[in-house]
Short mmCIF file of C-alpha atoms and ligand atoms in Angstrom, two decimals:
data_model
loop_
_atom_site.label_atom_id
_atom_site.label_comp_id
_atom_site.label_asym_id
_atom_site.label_seq_id
_atom_site.Cartn_x
_atom_site.Cartn_y
_atom_site.Cartn_z
CA MET K 1 -2.53 -5.36 -32.82
CA PRO K 2 -4.35 -4.96 -29.12
CA LEU K 3 -2.48 -6.49 -26.47
CA ALA K 4 -4.64 -9.17 -25.09
CA THR K 5 -6.97 -9.04 -21.88
CA PRO K 6 -6.62 -9.22 -19.18
CA TYR K 7 -4.04 -7.01 -18.20
CA TYR K 8 -3.57 -4.27 -15.64
CA LEU K 9 -2.38 -0.88 -17.48
CA ILE K 10 -0.10 1.65 -15.20
CA ASP K 11 -0.52 4.82 -16.71
CA GLU K 12 2.88 6.82 -16.31
CA ASN K 13 1.35 10.35 -16.49
CA ALA K 14 -0.90 9.56 -14.03
CA LEU K 15 2.02 8.46 -11.85
CA ASP K 16 3.46 11.41 -12.31
CA ARG K 17 0.92 13.70 -11.22
CA ASN K 18 0.76 11.74 -8.17
CA LEU K 19 4.50 11.82 -7.96
CA ALA K 20 4.55 15.20 -7.98
CA LYS K 21 2.38 15.82 -5.05
CA VAL K 22 4.68 13.46 -3.27
CA ASP K 23 7.53 16.07 -4.47
CA GLN K 24 5.15 18.97 -2.91
CA LEU K 25 4.51 17.45 0.27
CA ARG K 26 8.30 16.30 1.22
CA SER K 27 9.76 20.21 -0.13
CA ALA K 28 6.40 21.52 2.07
CA SER K 29 6.35 19.92 5.02
CA GLY K 30 10.48 18.49 5.59
CA ALA K 31 9.24 14.96 5.72
CA LYS K 32 10.81 12.23 4.24
CA CYS K 33 8.73 9.58 2.23
CA VAL K 34 9.45 6.48 2.28
CA MET K 35 7.83 3.96 -0.62
CA ALA K 36 5.60 1.06 1.30
CA LEU K 37 5.84 -1.96 -0.90
CA LYS K 38 3.08 -3.94 0.43
CA ALA K 39 0.58 -1.96 -1.54
CA PHE K 40 2.03 -1.72 -5.00
CA SER K 41 5.41 -3.69 -5.50
CA THR K 42 5.44 -3.60 -9.64
CA TRP K 43 9.26 -2.83 -9.71
CA SER K 44 9.34 -1.85 -13.45
CA THR K 45 8.00 1.38 -11.96
CA PHE K 46 10.60 2.08 -9.60
CA ALA K 47 12.88 4.02 -11.78
CA GLN K 48 9.97 6.21 -11.87
CA ILE K 49 8.67 6.64 -8.55
CA ALA K 50 12.21 6.04 -6.72
CA PRO K 51 13.44 9.78 -7.46
CA HIS K 52 10.50 11.39 -6.11
CA MET K 53 10.99 9.39 -2.61
CA ASP K 54 13.54 9.31 0.07
CA GLY K 55 13.54 5.41 0.02
CA SER K 56 11.31 2.44 0.65
CA THR K 57 9.38 0.50 3.61
CA SER K 58 8.43 -3.44 3.92
CA SER K 59 6.45 -5.73 5.42
CA SER K 60 8.77 -9.13 4.91
CA LEU K 61 11.51 -10.25 4.36
CA ASN K 62 11.00 -10.34 0.46
CA GLU K 63 10.02 -6.83 0.13
CA LEU K 64 12.93 -5.68 2.28
CA ARG K 65 15.25 -6.91 -0.41
CA LEU K 66 12.94 -5.97 -3.24
CA GLY K 67 13.16 -2.50 -1.88
CA HIS K 68 17.31 -2.68 -1.02
CA GLU K 69 17.69 -4.07 -4.83
CA LYS K 70 15.43 -2.56 -6.73
CA PHE K 71 14.25 1.00 -5.22
CA GLY K 72 16.76 2.37 -3.26
CA GLY K 73 17.35 5.55 -1.09
CA GLU K 74 16.80 4.52 2.73
CA THR K 75 15.70 1.16 3.08
CA HIS K 76 13.47 0.46 6.19
CA ALA K 77 12.84 -2.63 7.67
CA TYR K 78 9.88 -3.43 9.38
CA SER K 79 8.24 -6.89 9.88
CA VAL K 80 5.54 -8.00 12.73
CA ALA K 81 7.81 -11.09 13.35
CA TRP K 82 11.15 -11.13 12.19
CA SER K 83 12.58 -14.98 12.31
CA ASP K 84 16.07 -16.35 13.75
CA ALA K 85 16.38 -17.71 10.14
CA GLU K 86 15.73 -14.64 8.35
CA ILE K 87 17.01 -11.70 10.89
CA ASP K 88 20.61 -11.52 9.60
CA GLU K 89 19.83 -11.86 5.85
CA ALA K 90 17.62 -8.41 7.32
CA ILE K 91 19.94 -6.91 9.08
CA SER K 92 22.11 -7.09 5.74
CA TYR K 93 19.71 -4.99 3.52
CA ALA K 94 18.21 -2.37 6.73
CA ASP K 95 19.49 0.93 7.04
CA LYS K 96 16.77 1.09 9.99
CA MET K 97 15.47 -1.99 12.02
CA ILE K 98 12.02 -1.12 13.13
CA PHE K 99 10.48 -3.92 15.68
CA ASN K 100 7.17 -4.46 15.90
CA SER K 101 7.21 -5.35 19.88
CA ILE K 102 9.71 -4.99 22.79
CA SER K 103 10.52 -8.55 23.12
CA GLN K 104 11.42 -8.77 19.13
CA LEU K 105 13.70 -5.55 19.93
CA GLU K 106 15.35 -7.39 22.67
CA ARG K 107 16.06 -10.80 21.17
CA PHE K 108 17.51 -9.01 18.17
CA TYR K 109 18.86 -6.10 19.84
CA ASP K 110 22.83 -7.24 19.56
CA LYS K 111 22.77 -8.08 16.19
CA ALA K 112 21.08 -4.74 15.26
CA LYS K 113 22.43 -2.03 17.44
CA HIS K 114 24.51 -0.25 14.76
CA LEU K 115 21.84 0.48 12.80
CA PRO K 116 19.03 3.17 14.32
CA ILE K 117 16.31 1.40 15.67
CA GLY K 118 12.76 1.91 15.91
CA LEU K 119 10.12 0.50 17.64
CA ARG K 120 6.51 0.25 15.93
CA VAL K 121 4.60 1.71 19.02
CA ASN K 122 0.25 1.36 19.24
CA PRO K 123 -1.17 4.55 20.93
CA GLY K 124 -4.41 3.06 20.85
CA VAL K 125 -6.60 4.97 18.55
CA SER K 126 -6.74 5.03 14.75
CA HIS K 127 -8.86 6.16 11.65
CA SER K 128 -10.14 3.84 9.86
CA HIS K 129 -13.55 2.17 8.41
CA PHE K 130 -12.76 -1.24 8.22
CA ASP K 131 -12.10 -3.39 11.96
CA LEU K 132 -10.12 -5.96 9.58
CA ALA K 133 -7.85 -2.83 9.20
CA ASP K 134 -7.41 -0.78 12.13
CA PRO K 135 -4.39 -1.54 14.44
CA ALA K 136 -6.38 -0.36 17.00
CA ARG K 137 -8.10 -2.81 17.43
CA PRO K 138 -9.35 -5.03 20.47
CA PHE K 139 -6.26 -7.23 21.42
CA SER K 140 -4.37 -5.69 18.17
CA ARG K 141 -0.70 -7.06 17.67
CA LEU K 142 0.43 -4.40 15.66
CA GLY K 143 2.89 -2.33 17.96
CA GLU K 144 3.96 -2.34 21.60
CA ILE K 145 0.93 -0.93 23.63
CA ASP K 146 2.58 -0.92 27.10
CA LEU K 147 4.07 2.51 27.71
CA ALA K 148 5.63 1.35 30.96
CA LYS K 149 7.71 -1.39 29.35
CA VAL K 150 8.77 1.48 26.42
CA ASP K 151 10.52 3.10 28.91
CA THR K 152 12.60 0.33 29.60
CA VAL K 153 14.02 -0.04 26.42
CA ILE K 154 13.63 3.63 25.17
CA ASP K 155 17.87 4.31 25.27
CA ARG K 156 18.22 2.33 23.11
CA VAL K 157 15.19 3.47 19.94
CA SER K 158 16.30 6.77 18.05
CA GLY K 159 12.46 6.48 16.37
CA PHE K 160 8.87 5.60 16.57
CA MET K 161 6.52 4.16 13.81
CA LEU K 162 3.04 4.74 14.94
CA HIS K 163 0.88 3.45 11.69
CA CYS K 164 -2.67 4.37 12.62
CA ASN K 165 -4.32 5.45 9.66
CA CYS K 166 -6.82 3.63 6.57
CA GLU K 167 -7.41 5.48 3.83
CA ASN K 168 -7.81 8.29 6.00
CA ASP K 169 -8.64 11.59 3.70
CA SER K 170 -9.65 14.35 6.15
CA VAL K 171 -6.81 16.92 7.09
CA ASP K 172 -8.26 17.28 10.52
CA ALA K 173 -8.97 13.96 11.82
CA PHE K 174 -5.38 13.20 10.77
CA SER K 175 -4.35 16.40 13.20
CA ALA K 176 -6.82 15.62 15.70
CA LEU K 177 -5.02 11.91 16.14
CA LEU K 178 -1.69 14.01 16.26
CA ASP K 179 -3.15 15.78 19.35
CA THR K 180 -3.59 12.62 20.81
CA PHE K 181 -0.29 11.03 20.21
CA GLU K 182 1.07 14.28 21.63
CA VAL K 183 -1.10 13.98 24.37
CA LYS K 184 0.11 10.78 25.27
CA LEU K 185 3.48 9.99 23.50
CA GLY K 186 5.29 13.96 23.44
CA ALA K 187 7.35 13.16 26.47
CA TYR K 188 9.31 10.13 24.18
CA PHE K 189 8.79 12.46 20.71
CA GLU K 190 11.17 15.01 22.82
CA LYS K 191 13.97 11.92 23.34
CA LEU K 192 13.59 10.59 19.83
CA GLU K 193 15.38 11.66 16.61
CA TRP K 194 12.48 10.57 14.19
CA VAL K 195 9.12 9.56 14.05
CA SER K 196 7.27 7.89 11.50
CA PHE K 197 3.36 8.30 10.81
CA GLY K 198 3.08 5.40 8.79
CA GLY K 199 0.76 5.03 5.30
CA GLY K 200 -3.11 5.17 5.07
CA ILE K 201 -2.72 9.45 4.25
CA HIS K 202 -4.86 9.63 1.07
CA PHE K 203 -3.16 13.01 -0.17
CA THR K 204 -2.90 12.57 -3.36
CA GLY K 205 -6.91 12.54 -3.71
CA GLU K 206 -8.20 14.71 -5.84
CA GLY K 207 -8.55 18.64 -3.62
CA TYR K 208 -6.86 17.13 -0.44
CA PRO K 209 -5.50 20.16 1.22
CA ILE K 210 -1.57 19.15 1.03
CA ASP K 211 -0.18 22.58 2.15
CA ALA K 212 -2.09 22.10 5.93
CA LEU K 213 -0.95 18.43 6.38
CA ALA K 214 2.34 19.93 5.24
CA ALA K 215 2.10 22.51 7.98
CA ARG K 216 0.82 20.77 10.55
CA LEU K 217 3.94 18.00 9.48
CA LYS K 218 6.00 20.64 9.86
CA ALA K 219 4.92 22.33 12.91
CA PHE K 220 5.07 18.74 14.45
CA ALA K 221 8.67 18.49 13.45
CA GLU K 222 10.05 21.72 15.22
CA LYS K 223 8.31 21.71 17.85
CA TYR K 224 10.22 18.42 19.14
CA GLN K 225 13.31 18.58 16.39
CA LEU K 226 12.80 15.31 15.01
CA GLN K 227 12.66 13.75 11.68
CA VAL K 228 8.92 13.02 10.28
CA TYR K 229 8.99 10.39 8.04
CA LEU K 230 5.59 8.97 6.09
CA GLU K 231 5.13 5.59 4.63
CA PRO K 232 2.06 5.75 1.40
CA GLY K 233 1.79 2.83 -0.14
CA ASP K 234 -1.68 3.29 -1.89
CA ALA K 235 -1.11 6.87 -2.12
CA ILE K 236 1.34 6.72 -4.43
CA VAL K 237 -0.68 4.59 -6.97
CA THR K 238 -4.45 6.09 -6.52
CA ASP K 239 -6.08 6.24 -9.65
CA THR K 240 -3.01 5.55 -12.13
CA THR K 241 -3.86 1.66 -12.93
CA THR K 242 -6.81 0.54 -14.78
CA LEU K 243 -7.61 -3.64 -14.94
CA GLU K 244 -8.27 -4.08 -18.47
CA VAL K 245 -11.00 -6.90 -19.34
CA THR K 246 -13.15 -7.83 -22.35
CA VAL K 247 -16.79 -8.98 -22.09
CA LEU K 248 -17.23 -12.85 -22.94
CA ASP K 249 -20.75 -13.28 -22.60
CA ILE K 250 -23.78 -11.93 -21.72
CA VAL K 251 -26.97 -13.17 -20.12
CA GLU K 252 -30.37 -12.30 -18.52
CA ASN K 253 -31.32 -13.29 -14.91
CA GLU K 254 -33.53 -9.89 -13.94
CA LYS K 255 -30.35 -7.79 -14.41
CA SER K 256 -28.16 -8.35 -17.73
CA VAL K 257 -24.92 -9.87 -16.34
CA ALA K 258 -21.67 -8.91 -18.38
CA ILE K 259 -19.32 -11.89 -17.61
CA VAL K 260 -15.79 -11.14 -18.12
CA ASP K 261 -12.69 -12.44 -18.58
CA SER K 262 -11.06 -11.74 -14.73
CA ALA K 263 -12.07 -12.64 -11.45
CA VAL K 264 -12.37 -10.75 -8.06
CA GLU K 265 -10.71 -12.73 -6.17
CA ALA K 266 -8.19 -13.50 -7.91
CA HIS K 267 -7.23 -9.74 -9.46
CA MET K 268 -8.87 -7.08 -7.23
CA LEU K 269 -9.47 -8.74 -4.17
CA ASP K 270 -9.68 -5.93 -1.81
CA LEU K 271 -13.27 -5.56 -3.07
CA LEU K 272 -14.53 -8.48 -1.90
CA ILE K 273 -12.70 -8.24 1.38
CA TYR K 274 -13.54 -4.79 2.01
CA ARG K 275 -17.21 -5.48 0.10
CA GLN K 276 -16.53 -2.70 -2.49
CA SER K 277 -17.70 -1.92 -5.95
CA ALA K 278 -14.81 -1.25 -8.89
CA GLY K 279 -15.40 1.78 -10.53
CA VAL K 280 -15.76 2.39 -14.77
CA ALA K 281 -16.14 6.04 -16.28
CA PRO K 282 -18.05 7.72 -16.84
CA ASP K 283 -20.51 5.34 -15.21
CA ALA K 284 -23.38 7.00 -17.01
CA GLY K 285 -26.01 6.40 -19.85
CA ALA K 286 -29.62 4.15 -20.35
CA HIS K 287 -27.63 0.60 -20.08
CA HIS K 288 -26.94 -1.09 -16.98
CA TYR K 289 -25.12 -4.30 -16.43
CA VAL K 290 -23.86 -6.27 -13.64
CA ILE K 291 -20.04 -7.02 -14.57
CA ALA K 292 -19.28 -9.91 -13.06
CA GLY K 293 -15.82 -12.12 -13.37
CA LYS K 294 -15.41 -15.74 -14.74
CA SER K 295 -13.96 -17.42 -11.83
CA CYS K 296 -17.14 -20.18 -9.90
CA LEU K 297 -17.60 -17.91 -7.39
CA ALA K 298 -21.18 -16.98 -7.00
CA GLY K 299 -20.43 -13.49 -5.44
CA ASP K 300 -17.69 -13.01 -8.33
CA VAL K 301 -18.50 -9.37 -8.97
CA PHE K 302 -16.93 -6.34 -9.54
CA GLY K 303 -19.78 -4.25 -9.70
CA GLU K 304 -23.04 -2.58 -11.66
CA PHE K 305 -22.71 0.32 -13.84
CA ASP K 306 -24.43 2.02 -16.26
CA PHE K 307 -22.73 2.56 -19.90
CA PRO K 308 -23.54 4.66 -22.82
CA ALA K 309 -24.48 1.70 -25.24
CA PRO K 310 -25.42 -1.26 -25.30
CA LEU K 311 -22.73 -3.86 -24.26
CA SER K 312 -21.15 -6.79 -26.83
CA VAL K 313 -19.16 -10.27 -26.39
CA GLY K 314 -15.86 -8.49 -27.33
CA ASP K 315 -16.25 -5.30 -26.23
CA ARG K 316 -13.73 -3.78 -23.43
CA VAL K 317 -14.04 -2.96 -19.91
CA SER K 318 -11.77 -0.15 -17.82
CA LEU K 319 -12.19 -1.16 -14.29
CA LEU K 320 -10.49 2.03 -12.14
CA ASN K 321 -7.82 2.39 -9.69
CA ALA K 322 -6.50 -1.17 -9.91
CA GLY K 323 -3.41 -0.04 -8.74
CA GLY K 324 -2.71 -0.89 -4.51
CA TYR K 325 -3.65 -4.02 -3.26
CA THR K 326 -4.01 -5.76 -6.62
CA MET K 327 -1.28 -7.06 -8.37
CA VAL K 328 0.40 -7.40 -4.61
CA LYS K 329 -2.40 -9.78 -3.88
CA LYS K 330 -3.02 -11.54 -7.37
CA ASN K 331 -3.69 -15.12 -7.31
CA TRP K 332 -4.05 -18.01 -9.43
CA PHE K 333 -7.89 -19.04 -7.95
CA ASN K 334 -9.44 -21.01 -10.55
CA GLY K 335 -6.71 -21.15 -13.16
CA VAL K 336 -8.16 -17.32 -14.34
CA ALA K 337 -5.37 -16.49 -16.46
CA MET K 338 -3.19 -14.53 -14.87
CA PRO K 339 -3.51 -10.77 -16.04
CA ALA K 340 -0.68 -9.48 -17.93
CA ILE K 341 1.25 -6.04 -16.62
CA ALA K 342 1.56 -3.24 -18.94
CA ILE K 343 2.59 0.65 -18.96
CA ARG K 344 1.52 3.45 -20.94
CA ARG K 345 4.18 5.47 -21.51
CA ARG K 346 4.14 9.36 -21.54
CA ASN K 347 3.81 9.63 -25.31
CA GLY K 348 0.80 6.96 -25.03
CA GLU K 349 2.65 3.69 -26.01
CA VAL K 350 1.40 0.90 -24.29
CA GLU K 351 4.10 -1.78 -23.88
CA MET K 352 3.72 -4.75 -22.11
CA ILE K 353 6.19 -5.62 -19.24
CA ARG K 354 5.46 -8.85 -17.86
CA SER K 355 3.05 -11.63 -19.22
CA PHE K 356 2.01 -15.06 -17.70
CA ASP K 357 1.31 -18.24 -18.81
CA TYR K 358 0.09 -21.84 -17.97
CA THR K 359 4.20 -22.53 -16.82
CA ASP K 360 3.92 -19.82 -14.17
CA TYR K 361 0.58 -21.29 -13.02
CA ALA K 362 2.22 -25.13 -12.68
CA ALA K 363 5.37 -23.68 -10.92
CA SER K 364 3.08 -21.81 -8.36
CA LEU K 365 2.30 -25.08 -6.76
CA SER K 366 3.83 -28.67 -6.87
C1 LIG J 1 0.02 -0.54 5.68
C2 LIG J 1 0.79 0.20 5.82
C3 LIG J 1 1.57 1.06 5.03
C4 LIG J 1 1.20 1.53 3.79
O1 LIG J 1 -0.52 1.85 3.98
P1 LIG J 1 -1.53 2.71 2.88
O2 LIG J 1 -2.43 2.68 3.34
O3 LIG J 1 -1.09 1.50 1.61
O4 LIG J 1 -0.59 4.01 2.39
C5 LIG J 1 2.82 2.13 5.85
N1 LIG J 1 3.16 1.29 6.66
C6 LIG J 1 2.84 0.73 7.42
C7 LIG J 1 3.64 0.02 8.78
C8 LIG J 1 2.01 -0.54 7.16
O5 LIG J 1 1.25 -1.38 7.79
#
């Protein structure tokens, strides 16, 4: 019997394809790659992913603990702000503590000083198409901006974290950003043991020149004699996962609207936040449909696509690229049934690894 929709379907062969690119980048550049769990925390896949990476990085205590317990390797601890209540536990899991500000560094330095200490620095430049996701936006709180203050703590830090890219698919744009970092921060790089360039580099995308990126990173590491880190999140799972849904009804209102057993806001939230469309393959044919969710939100629309044949109630639709920033953001809005999580094994067999029911819904509130 086929699995009941909705469910996220993670494809092991597609993950292998991305992980081979991670291997290529690591070996050609010497850079270490730690997985940013914020983008994807579906830990049943970590046994496949972790051998191709150097560890994980986090944006909260929960992610840090998950990385420590289920990913292994080097566990980098970063959070925009640690609380007094969580700092001791955070330090207990961490191999490196990366503070977002000098005030946090000074507040917790004595507790953390047995570990390598990093500081997130905001160089004031970035590559992002969205103001919402731009760490260099006005009044940004993401990383220390005052270099005169950085001078006062530089002897206490062994590395910087500079996360300034979002979906950057251009090696030239990345390289130009690095040129700017060198002009602004070169004197610090001379003193540091490591620099992390964060995430947001889309090096697993089709046709990305991995060797050119690797050469740039290697030259940088050799020039300053330091270890480069990257923190890919989305890039690890790009085009590995679909959201499998079923058509429940088709209504007509100038266009044919197929309502499916999912909801954009609940299951692919970033499409709404960044006003993007989902994808289907091949998205070709004479039959045009709006694919819409079943929540009561008027704009609950995955996108408009072309299909080779008319859709009918009961038909399956696969929404593409549903791995990054989906499962980590799913929610119970409208009480819409939570998609299960399934893995297509290398031999093609699909295995359900987690499903959710009313008990989970009720347990998420009180
Ligand atoms: C979000 C984030 C990442 C991962 O970004 P991707 O775009 O998913 O690669 C890495 N590092 C930091 C500090 C982040 O905030």
